[in-house]
PDB file of C-alpha atoms in Angstrom:
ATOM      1  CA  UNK A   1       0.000   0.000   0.000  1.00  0.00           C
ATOM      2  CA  UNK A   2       1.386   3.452  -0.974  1.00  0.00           C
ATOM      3  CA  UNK A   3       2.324   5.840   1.142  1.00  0.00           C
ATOM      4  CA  UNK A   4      -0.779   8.261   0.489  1.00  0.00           C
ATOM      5  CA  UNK A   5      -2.842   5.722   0.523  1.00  0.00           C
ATOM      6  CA  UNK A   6      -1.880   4.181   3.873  1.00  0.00           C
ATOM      7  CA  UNK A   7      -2.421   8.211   4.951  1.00  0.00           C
ATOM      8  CA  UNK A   8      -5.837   8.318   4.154  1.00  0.00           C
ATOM      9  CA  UNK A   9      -6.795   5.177   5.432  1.00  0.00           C
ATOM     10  CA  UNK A  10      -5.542   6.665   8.967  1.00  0.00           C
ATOM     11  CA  UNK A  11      -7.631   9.586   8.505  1.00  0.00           C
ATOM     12  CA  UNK A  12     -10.922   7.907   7.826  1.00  0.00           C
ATOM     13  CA  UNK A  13     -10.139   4.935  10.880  1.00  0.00           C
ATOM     14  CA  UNK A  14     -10.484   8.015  13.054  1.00  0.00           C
ATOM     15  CA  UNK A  15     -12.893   9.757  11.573  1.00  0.00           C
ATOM     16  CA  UNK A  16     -15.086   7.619  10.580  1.00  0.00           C
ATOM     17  CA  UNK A  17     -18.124   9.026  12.880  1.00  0.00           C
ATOM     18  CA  UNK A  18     -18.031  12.329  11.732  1.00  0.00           C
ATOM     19  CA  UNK A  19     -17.812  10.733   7.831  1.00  0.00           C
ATOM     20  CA  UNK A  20     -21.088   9.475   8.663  1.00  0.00           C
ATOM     21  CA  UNK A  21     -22.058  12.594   9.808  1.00  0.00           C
ATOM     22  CA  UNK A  22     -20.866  14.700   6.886  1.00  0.00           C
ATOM     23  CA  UNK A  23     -24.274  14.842   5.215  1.00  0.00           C
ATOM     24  CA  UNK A  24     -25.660  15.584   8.248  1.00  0.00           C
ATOM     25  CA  UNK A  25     -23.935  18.868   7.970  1.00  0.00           C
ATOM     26  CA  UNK A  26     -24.265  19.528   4.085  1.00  0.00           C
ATOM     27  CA  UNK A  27     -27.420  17.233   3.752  1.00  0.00           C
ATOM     28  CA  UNK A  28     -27.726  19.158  -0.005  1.00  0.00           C
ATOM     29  CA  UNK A  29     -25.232  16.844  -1.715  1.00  0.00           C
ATOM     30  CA  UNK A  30     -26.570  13.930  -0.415  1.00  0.00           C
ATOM     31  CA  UNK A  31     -30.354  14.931  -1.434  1.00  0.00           C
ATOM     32  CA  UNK A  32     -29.161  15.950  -4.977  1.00  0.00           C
ATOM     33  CA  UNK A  33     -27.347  13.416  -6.147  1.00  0.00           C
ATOM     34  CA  UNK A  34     -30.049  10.847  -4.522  1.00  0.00           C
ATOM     35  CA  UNK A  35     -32.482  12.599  -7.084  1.00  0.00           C
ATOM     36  CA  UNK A  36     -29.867  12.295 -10.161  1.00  0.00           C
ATOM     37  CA  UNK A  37     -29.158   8.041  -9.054  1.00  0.00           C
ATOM     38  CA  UNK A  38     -32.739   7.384  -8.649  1.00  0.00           C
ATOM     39  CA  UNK A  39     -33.068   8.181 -12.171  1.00  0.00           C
ATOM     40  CA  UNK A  40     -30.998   5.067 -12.951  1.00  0.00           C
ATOM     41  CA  UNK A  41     -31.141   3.389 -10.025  1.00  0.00           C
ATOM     42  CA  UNK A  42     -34.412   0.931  -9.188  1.00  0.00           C
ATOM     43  CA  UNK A  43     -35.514  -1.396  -6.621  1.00  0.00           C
ATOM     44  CA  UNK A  44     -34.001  -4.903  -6.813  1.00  0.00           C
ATOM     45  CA  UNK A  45     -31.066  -3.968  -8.863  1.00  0.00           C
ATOM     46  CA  UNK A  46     -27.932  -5.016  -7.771  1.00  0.00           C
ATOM     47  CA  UNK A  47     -25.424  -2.001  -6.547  1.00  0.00           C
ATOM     48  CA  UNK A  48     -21.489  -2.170  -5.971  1.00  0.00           C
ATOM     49  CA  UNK A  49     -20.619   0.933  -3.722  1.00  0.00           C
ATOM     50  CA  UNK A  50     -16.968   1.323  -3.818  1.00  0.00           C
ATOM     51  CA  UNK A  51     -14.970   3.578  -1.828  1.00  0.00           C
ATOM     52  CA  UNK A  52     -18.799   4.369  -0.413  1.00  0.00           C
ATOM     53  CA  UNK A  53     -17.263   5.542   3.842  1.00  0.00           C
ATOM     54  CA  UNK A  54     -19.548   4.581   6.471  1.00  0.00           C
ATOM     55  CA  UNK A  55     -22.518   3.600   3.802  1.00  0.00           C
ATOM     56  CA  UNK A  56     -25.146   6.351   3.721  1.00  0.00           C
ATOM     57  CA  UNK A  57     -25.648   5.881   0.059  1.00  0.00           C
ATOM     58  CA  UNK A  58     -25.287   1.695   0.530  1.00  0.00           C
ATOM     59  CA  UNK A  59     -27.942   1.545   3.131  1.00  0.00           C
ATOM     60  CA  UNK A  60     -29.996   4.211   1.276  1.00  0.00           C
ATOM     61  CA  UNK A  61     -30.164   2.109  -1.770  1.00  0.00           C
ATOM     62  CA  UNK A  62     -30.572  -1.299   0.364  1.00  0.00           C
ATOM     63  CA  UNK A  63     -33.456   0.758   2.285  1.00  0.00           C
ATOM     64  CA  UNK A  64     -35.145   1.113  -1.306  1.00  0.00           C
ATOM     65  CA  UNK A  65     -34.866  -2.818  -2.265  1.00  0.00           C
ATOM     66  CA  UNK A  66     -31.666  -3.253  -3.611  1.00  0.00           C
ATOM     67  CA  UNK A  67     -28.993  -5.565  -3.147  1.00  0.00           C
ATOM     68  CA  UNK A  68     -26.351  -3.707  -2.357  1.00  0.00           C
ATOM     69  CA  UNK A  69     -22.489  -4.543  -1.286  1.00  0.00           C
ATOM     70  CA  UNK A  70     -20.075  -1.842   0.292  1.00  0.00           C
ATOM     71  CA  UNK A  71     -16.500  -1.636  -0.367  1.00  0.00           C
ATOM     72  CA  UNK A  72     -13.801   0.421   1.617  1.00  0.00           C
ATOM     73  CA  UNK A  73     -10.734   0.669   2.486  1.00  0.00           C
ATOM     74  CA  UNK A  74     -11.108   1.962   6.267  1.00  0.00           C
ATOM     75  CA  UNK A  75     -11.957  -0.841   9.104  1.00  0.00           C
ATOM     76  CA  UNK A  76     -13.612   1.581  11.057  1.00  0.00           C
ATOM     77  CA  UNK A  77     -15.904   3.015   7.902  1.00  0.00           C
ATOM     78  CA  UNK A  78     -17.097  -0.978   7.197  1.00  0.00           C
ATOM     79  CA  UNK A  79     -17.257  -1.338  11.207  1.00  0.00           C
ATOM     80  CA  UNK A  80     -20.197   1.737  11.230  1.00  0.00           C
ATOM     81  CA  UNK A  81     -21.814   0.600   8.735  1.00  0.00           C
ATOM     82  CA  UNK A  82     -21.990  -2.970   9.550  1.00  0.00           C
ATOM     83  CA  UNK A  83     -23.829  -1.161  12.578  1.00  0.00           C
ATOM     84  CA  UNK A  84     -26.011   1.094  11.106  1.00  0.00           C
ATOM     85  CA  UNK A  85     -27.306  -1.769   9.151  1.00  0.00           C
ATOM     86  CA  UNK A  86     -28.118  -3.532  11.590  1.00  0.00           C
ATOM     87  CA  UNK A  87     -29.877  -0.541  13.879  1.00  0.00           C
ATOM     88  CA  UNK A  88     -32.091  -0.186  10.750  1.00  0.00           C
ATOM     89  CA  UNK A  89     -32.728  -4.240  10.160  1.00  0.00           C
ATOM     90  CA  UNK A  90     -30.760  -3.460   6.457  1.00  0.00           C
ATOM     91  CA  UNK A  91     -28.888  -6.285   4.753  1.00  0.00           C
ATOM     92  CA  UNK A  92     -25.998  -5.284   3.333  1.00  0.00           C
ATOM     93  CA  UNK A  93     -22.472  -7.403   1.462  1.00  0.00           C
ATOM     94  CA  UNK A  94     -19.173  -5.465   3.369  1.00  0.00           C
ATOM     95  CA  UNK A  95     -15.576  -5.743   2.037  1.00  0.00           C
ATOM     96  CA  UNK A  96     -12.435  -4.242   3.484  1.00  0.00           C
ATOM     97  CA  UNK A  97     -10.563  -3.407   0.475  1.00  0.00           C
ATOM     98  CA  UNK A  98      -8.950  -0.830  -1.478  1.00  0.00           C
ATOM     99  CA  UNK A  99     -10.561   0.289  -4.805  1.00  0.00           C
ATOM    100  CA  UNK A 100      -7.385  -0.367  -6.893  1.00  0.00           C
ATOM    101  CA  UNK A 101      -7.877  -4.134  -6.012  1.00  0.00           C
ATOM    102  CA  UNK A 102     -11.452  -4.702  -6.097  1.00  0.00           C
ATOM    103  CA  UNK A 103     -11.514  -6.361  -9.096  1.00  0.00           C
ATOM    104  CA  UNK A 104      -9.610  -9.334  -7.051  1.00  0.00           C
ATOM    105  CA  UNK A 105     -11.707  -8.852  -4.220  1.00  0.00           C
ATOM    106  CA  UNK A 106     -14.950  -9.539  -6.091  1.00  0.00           C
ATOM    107  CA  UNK A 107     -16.077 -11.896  -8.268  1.00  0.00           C
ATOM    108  CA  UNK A 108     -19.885 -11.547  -9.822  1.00  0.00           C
ATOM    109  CA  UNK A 109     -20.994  -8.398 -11.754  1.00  0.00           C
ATOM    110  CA  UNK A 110     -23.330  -5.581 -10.907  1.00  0.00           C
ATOM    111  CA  UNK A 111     -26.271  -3.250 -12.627  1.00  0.00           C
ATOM    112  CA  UNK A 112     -24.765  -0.029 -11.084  1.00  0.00           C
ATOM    113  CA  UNK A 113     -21.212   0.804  -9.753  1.00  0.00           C
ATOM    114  CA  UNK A 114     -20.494   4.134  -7.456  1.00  0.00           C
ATOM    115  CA  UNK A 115     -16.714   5.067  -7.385  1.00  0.00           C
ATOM    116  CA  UNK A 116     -17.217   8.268  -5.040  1.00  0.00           C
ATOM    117  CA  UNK A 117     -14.704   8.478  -2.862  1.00  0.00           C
ATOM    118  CA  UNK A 118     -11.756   6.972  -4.438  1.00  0.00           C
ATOM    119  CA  UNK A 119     -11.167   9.811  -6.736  1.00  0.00           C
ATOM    120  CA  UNK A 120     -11.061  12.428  -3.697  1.00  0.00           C
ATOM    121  CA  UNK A 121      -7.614  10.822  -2.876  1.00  0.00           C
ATOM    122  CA  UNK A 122      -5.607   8.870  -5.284  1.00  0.00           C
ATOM    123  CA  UNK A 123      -3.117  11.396  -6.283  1.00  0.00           C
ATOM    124  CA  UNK A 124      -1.951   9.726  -9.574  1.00  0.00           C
ATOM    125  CA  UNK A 125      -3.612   9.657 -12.940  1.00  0.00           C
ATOM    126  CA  UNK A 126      -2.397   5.793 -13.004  1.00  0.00           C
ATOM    127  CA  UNK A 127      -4.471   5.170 -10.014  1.00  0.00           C
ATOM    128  CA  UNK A 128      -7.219   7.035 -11.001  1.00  0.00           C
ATOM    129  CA  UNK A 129      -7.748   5.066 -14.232  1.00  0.00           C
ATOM    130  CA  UNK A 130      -6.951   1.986 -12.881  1.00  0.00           C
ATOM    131  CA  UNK A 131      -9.772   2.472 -10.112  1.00  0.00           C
ATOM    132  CA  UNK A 132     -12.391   3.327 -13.203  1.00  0.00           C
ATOM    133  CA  UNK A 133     -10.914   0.135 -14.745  1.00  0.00           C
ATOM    134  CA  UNK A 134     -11.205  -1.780 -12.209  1.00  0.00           C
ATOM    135  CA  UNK A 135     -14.794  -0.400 -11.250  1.00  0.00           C
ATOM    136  CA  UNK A 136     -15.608  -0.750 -15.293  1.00  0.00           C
ATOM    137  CA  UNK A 137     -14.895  -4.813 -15.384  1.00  0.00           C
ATOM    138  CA  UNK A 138     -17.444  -5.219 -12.066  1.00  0.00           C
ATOM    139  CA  UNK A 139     -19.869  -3.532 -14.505  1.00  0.00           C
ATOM    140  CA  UNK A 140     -22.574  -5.245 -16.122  1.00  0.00           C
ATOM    141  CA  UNK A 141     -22.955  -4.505 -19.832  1.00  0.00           C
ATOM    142  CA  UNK A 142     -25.771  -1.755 -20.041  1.00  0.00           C
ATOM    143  CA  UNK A 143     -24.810  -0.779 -16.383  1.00  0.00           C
ATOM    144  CA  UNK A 144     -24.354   2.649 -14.610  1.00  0.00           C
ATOM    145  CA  UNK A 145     -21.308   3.980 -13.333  1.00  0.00           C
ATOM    146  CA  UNK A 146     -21.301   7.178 -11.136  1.00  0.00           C
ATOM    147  CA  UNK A 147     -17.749   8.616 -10.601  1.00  0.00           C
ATOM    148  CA  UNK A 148     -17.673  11.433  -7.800  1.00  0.00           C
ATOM    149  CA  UNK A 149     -15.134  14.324  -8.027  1.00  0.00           C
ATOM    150  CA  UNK A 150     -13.647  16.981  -5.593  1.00  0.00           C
ATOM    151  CA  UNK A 151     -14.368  20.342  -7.861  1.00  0.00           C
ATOM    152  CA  UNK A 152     -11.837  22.427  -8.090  1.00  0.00           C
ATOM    153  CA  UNK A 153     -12.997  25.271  -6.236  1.00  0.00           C
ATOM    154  CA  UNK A 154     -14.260  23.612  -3.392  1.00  0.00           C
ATOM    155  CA  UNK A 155     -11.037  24.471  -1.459  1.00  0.00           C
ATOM    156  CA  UNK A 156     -12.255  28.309  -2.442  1.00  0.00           C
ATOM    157  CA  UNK A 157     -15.870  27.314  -1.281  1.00  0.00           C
ATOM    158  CA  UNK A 158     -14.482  25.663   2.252  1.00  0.00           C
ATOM    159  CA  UNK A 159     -11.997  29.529   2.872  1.00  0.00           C
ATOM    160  CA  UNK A 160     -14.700  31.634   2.142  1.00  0.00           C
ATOM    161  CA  UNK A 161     -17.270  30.198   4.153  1.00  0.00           C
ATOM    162  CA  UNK A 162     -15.529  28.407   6.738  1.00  0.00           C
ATOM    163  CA  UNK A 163     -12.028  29.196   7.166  1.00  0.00           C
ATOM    164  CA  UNK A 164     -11.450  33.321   5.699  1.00  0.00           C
ATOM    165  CA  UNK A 165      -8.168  33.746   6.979  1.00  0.00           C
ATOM    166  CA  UNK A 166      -6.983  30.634   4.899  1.00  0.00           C
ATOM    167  CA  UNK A 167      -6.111  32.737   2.232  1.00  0.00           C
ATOM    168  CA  UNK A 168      -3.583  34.509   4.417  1.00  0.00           C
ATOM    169  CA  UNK A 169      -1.372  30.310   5.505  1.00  0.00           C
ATOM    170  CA  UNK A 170       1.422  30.390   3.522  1.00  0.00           C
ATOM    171  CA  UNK A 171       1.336  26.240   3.266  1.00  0.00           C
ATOM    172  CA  UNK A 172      -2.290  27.014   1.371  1.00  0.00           C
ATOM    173  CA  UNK A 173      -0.730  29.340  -1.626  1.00  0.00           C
ATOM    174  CA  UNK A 174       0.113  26.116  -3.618  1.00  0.00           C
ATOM    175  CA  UNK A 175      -3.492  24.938  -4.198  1.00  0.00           C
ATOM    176  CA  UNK A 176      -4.153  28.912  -4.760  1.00  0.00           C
ATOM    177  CA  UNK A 177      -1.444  28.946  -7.429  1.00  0.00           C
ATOM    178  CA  UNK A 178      -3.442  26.204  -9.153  1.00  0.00           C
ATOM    179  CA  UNK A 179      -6.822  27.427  -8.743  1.00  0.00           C
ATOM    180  CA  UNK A 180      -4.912  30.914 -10.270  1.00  0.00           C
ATOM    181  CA  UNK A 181      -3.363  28.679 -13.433  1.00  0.00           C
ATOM    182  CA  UNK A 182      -6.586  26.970 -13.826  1.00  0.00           C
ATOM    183  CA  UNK A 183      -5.004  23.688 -13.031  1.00  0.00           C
ATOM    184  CA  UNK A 184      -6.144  20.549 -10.575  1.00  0.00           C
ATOM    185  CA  UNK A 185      -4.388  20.103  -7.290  1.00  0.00           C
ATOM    186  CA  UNK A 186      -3.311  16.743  -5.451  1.00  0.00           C
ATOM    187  CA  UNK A 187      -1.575  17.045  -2.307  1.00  0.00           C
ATOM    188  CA  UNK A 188      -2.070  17.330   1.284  1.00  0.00           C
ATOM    189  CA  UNK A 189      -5.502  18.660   2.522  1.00  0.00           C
ATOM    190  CA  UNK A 190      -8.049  17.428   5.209  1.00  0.00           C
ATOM    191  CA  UNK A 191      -5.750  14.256   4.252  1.00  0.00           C
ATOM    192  CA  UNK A 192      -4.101  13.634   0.838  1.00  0.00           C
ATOM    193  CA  UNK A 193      -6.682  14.795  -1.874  1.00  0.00           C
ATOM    194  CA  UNK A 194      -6.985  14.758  -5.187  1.00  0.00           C
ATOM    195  CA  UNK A 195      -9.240  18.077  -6.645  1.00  0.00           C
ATOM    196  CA  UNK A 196     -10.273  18.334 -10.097  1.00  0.00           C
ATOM    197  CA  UNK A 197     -10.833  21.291 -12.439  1.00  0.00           C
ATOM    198  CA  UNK A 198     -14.224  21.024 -13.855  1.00  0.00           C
ATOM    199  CA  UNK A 199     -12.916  21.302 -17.373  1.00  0.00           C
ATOM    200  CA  UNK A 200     -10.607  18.254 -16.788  1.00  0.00           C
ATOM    201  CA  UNK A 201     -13.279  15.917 -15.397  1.00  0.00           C
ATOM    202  CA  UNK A 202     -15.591  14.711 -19.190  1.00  0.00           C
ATOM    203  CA  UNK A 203     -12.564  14.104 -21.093  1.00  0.00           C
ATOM    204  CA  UNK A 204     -10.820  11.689 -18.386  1.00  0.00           C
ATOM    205  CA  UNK A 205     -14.340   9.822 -18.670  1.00  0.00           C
ATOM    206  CA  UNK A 206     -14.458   9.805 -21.747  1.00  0.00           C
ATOM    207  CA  UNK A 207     -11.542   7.590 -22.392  1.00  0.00           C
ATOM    208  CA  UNK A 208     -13.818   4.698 -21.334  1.00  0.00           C
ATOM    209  CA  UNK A 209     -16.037   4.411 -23.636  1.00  0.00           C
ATOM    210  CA  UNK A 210     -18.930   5.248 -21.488  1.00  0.00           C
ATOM    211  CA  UNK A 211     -21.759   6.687 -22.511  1.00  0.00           C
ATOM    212  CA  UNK A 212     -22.363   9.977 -21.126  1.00  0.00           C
ATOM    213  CA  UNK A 213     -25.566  10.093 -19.176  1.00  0.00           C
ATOM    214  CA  UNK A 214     -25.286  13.089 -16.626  1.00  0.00           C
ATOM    215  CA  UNK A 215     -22.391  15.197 -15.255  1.00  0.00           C
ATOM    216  CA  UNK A 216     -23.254  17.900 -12.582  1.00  0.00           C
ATOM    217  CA  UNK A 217     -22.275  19.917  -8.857  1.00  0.00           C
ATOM    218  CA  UNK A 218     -23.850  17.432  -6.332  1.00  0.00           C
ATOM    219  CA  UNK A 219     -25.002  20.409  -4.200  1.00  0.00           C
ATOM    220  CA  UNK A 220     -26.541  22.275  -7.023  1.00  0.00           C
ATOM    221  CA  UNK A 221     -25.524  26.212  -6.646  1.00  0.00           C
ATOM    222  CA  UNK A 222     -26.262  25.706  -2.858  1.00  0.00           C
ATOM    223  CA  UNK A 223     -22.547  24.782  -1.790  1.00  0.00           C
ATOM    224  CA  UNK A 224     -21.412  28.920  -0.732  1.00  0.00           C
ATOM    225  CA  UNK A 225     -25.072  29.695   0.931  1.00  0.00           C
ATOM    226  CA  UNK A 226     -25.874  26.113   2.393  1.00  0.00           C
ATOM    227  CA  UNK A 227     -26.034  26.752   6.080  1.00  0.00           C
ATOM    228  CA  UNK A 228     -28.410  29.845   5.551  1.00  0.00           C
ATOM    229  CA  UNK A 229     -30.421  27.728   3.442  1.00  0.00           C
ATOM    230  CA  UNK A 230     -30.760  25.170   6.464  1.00  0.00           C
ATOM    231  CA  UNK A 231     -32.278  28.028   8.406  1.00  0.00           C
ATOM    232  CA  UNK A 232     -34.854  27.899   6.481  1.00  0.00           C
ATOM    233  CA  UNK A 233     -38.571  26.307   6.760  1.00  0.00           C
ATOM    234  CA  UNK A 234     -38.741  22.660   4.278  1.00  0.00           C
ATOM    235  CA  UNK A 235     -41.097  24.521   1.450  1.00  0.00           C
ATOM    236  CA  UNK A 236     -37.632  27.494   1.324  1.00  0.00           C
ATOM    237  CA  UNK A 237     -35.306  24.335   1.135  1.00  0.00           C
ATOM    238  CA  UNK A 238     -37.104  22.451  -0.890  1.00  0.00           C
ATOM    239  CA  UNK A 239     -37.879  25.238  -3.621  1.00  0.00           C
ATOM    240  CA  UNK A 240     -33.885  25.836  -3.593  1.00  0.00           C
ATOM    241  CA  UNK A 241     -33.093  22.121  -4.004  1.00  0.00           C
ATOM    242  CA  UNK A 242     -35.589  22.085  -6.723  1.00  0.00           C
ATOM    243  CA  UNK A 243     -33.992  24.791  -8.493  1.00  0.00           C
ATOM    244  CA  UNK A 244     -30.627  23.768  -7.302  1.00  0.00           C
ATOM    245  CA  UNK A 245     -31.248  20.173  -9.595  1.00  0.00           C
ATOM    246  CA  UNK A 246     -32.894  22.288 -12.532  1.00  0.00           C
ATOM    247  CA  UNK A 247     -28.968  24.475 -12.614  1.00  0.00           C
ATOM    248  CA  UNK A 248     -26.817  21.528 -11.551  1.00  0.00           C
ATOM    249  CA  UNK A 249     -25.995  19.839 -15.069  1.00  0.00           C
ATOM    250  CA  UNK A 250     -24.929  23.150 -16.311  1.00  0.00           C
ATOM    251  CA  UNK A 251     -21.481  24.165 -16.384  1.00  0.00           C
ATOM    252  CA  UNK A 252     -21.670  27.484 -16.188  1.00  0.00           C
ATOM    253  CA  UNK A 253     -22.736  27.201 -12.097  1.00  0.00           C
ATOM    254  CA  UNK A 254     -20.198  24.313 -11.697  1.00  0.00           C
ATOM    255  CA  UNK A 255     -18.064  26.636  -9.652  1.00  0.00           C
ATOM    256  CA  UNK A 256     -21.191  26.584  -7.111  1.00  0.00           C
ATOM    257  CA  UNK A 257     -20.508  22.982  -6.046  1.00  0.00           C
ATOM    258  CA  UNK A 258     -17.818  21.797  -3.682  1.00  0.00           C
ATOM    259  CA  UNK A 259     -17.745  18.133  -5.649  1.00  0.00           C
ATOM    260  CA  UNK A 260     -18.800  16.811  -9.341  1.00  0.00           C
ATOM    261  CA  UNK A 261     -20.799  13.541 -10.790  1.00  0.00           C
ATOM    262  CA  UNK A 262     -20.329  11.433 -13.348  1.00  0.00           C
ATOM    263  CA  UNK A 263     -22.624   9.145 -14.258  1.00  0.00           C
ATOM    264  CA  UNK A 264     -21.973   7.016 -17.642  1.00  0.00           C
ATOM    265  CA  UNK A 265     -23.657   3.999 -19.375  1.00  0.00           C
ATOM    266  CA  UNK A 266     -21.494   1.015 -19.852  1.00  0.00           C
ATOM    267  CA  UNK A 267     -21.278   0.019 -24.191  1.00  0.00           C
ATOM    268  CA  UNK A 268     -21.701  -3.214 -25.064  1.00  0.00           C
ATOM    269  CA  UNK A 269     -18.223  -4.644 -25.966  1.00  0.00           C
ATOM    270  CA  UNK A 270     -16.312  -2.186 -24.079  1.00  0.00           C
ATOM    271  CA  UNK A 271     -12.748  -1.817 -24.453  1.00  0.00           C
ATOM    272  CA  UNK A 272     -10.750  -1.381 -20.971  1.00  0.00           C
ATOM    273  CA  UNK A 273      -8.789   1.938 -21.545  1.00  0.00           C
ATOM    274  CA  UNK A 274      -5.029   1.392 -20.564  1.00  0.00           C
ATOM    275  CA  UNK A 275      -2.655   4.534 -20.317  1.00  0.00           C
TER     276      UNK A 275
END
C-alpha cells in the first residue's frame, strides 16, 4: 500500500463518525445526487458501492430494495456501517478493500457501480484510471457507473465560508497557485486529496467508452449559501433544491458545487482503456 494511501486510510479509521455525519452537515449533496441516481437506479437492482465511507448511500439504496455490497478501504468506515445496518434491520455485502484491487476482491458483476470516494484521494492519474478500470470490469454490460469528483474550487468554497483567513497560511498558496493557473491540485488537505478542475473531469471519462448520461455539482448552486439555506422552513429548502437540480448539469454554475458527478452507461463490448 502506498504511502498516500496508507495516509488516508488513517484519517478515515479516526474519523469515521463524523464521515457518517458529513451529510448531516451539508445534507444538499446527499439529497441531490439521490435525485440524479434514482433516475438510474431501481428497486431490486444489484449495486457495488466502492470507496462508499460509512454507507449512507449503501444503506440508502438497500433501504429502497436493492442488493447492495459496500467496499472500503477503512476498518472503522465498514465497522459503522456494519452497525447502522443492523440498527435499521438493512442487509448489506461489506468488504475491506482498497478500490485499486477490487476487481480481485470480487467476483460476480453488478447493474450499477459508485466510485465516489476513491477519486477524492488517489493522487496519480495511473491510479485514477486503474480504479475506473477496475470499477468498469465489475460492470454489467448496459450498467451505470457514477464517478464522484472533488471540484476544483471547493477548497475556495471551504476559505470563504468556513475558514477566511486561509487565504492569508502560507502552506495554502500552492493549491491557490493552481486554482490561479486553472489547473487541478493533489496534495495534502483534510488528508491527501486529489481536486479536479471542472474542465478536466468529461474528457478523463471519456476515455472509457462510457456513454455519457449526466455530469453535474452534487449540491446544485447551494454549496457557498448552504447553512443559511438550512435556516430555512422545508417549502424554502425544498424550492432551492428544486432549483438547485434544474442548474446543476450546467457548467456554467459548476463553480457553485464543492464536488462533481459522473454518471456514464457502460457500451456493449467495451474496451478497458489502458494509459
Amino acid at each position: 500500500m502506498k504511502d498516500d494511501i496508507r495516509e488516508v486510510k488513517a484519517y478515515y479509521d479516526a474519523n469515521s463518525v463524523r464521515e457518517w455525519e458529513r451529510f448531516d452537515r451539508h445534507p444538499y449533496e446527499f439529497e441531490l445526487t439521490k435525485r440524479k441516481l434514482n433516475r438510474c437506479i431501481r428497486p431490486g437492482d444489484n449495486v457495488l458501492d466502492i470507496g462508499g465511507g460509512p454507507g449512507r448511500y449503501s444503506l440508502y439504496f438497500a433501504e429502497r430494495g436493492c442488493k447492495v455490497t459496500l467496499l472500503d478501504l477503512s476498518d472503522s468506515n465498514i465497522a459503522l456501517a456494519e452497525e447502522k445496518a443492523r440498527e435499521s434491520c438493512l442487509s448489506i455485502k461489506t468488504i475491506v478493500g482498497n478500490a485499486l484491487e477490487a476487481h480481485k476482491l470480487l467476483d460476480e458483476t453488478y447493474d450499477h457501480v459508485l466510485l465516489m470516494g476513491p477519486m477524492y484521494h488517489l493522487l496519480d492519474e495511473a491510479d485514477r484510471i486503474s480504479a475506473v478500470n477496475s470499477a468498469l470490469s465489475l460492470l454489467k454490460t448496459g450498467g451505470t457507473l457514477a464517478v464522484s469528483f472533488i471540484n476544483m474550487f471547493a477548497g475556495v468554497i471551504f476559505y470563504m465560508t468556513r475558514q477566511p483567513e486561509g487565504l492569508l497560511i502560507p502552506e495554502e498558496q500552492v493549491y491557490i497557485d493552481k486554482v490561479l493557473s486553472g489547473g487541478s491540485f493533489s496534495g495534502d488537505a483534510f488528508t491527501k486529496a486529489y481536486f479536479a478542475n471542472q474542465n478536466s473531469i468529461l474528457p478523463f471519462m471519456e476515455q472509457f467508452h462510457l456513454r455519457k448520461l449526466h455530469l453535474f455539482g452534487q449540491e446544485g448552486i447551494l454549496s457557498p449559501c448552504s447553512y443559511t439555506i438550512m435556516q430555512q422552513t422545508e417549502e424554502v429548502q425544498k424550492a432551492w433544491l428544486d432549483l438547485a437540480e434544474k442548474l446543476s448539469e450546467k457548467p456554467e454554475y459548476f463553480s457553485y458545487a464543492e464536488h462533481l458527478m459522473y454518471i456514464g452507461r457502460k457500451y456493449e463490448g467495451i474496451d478497458i482503456y489502458e494509459p
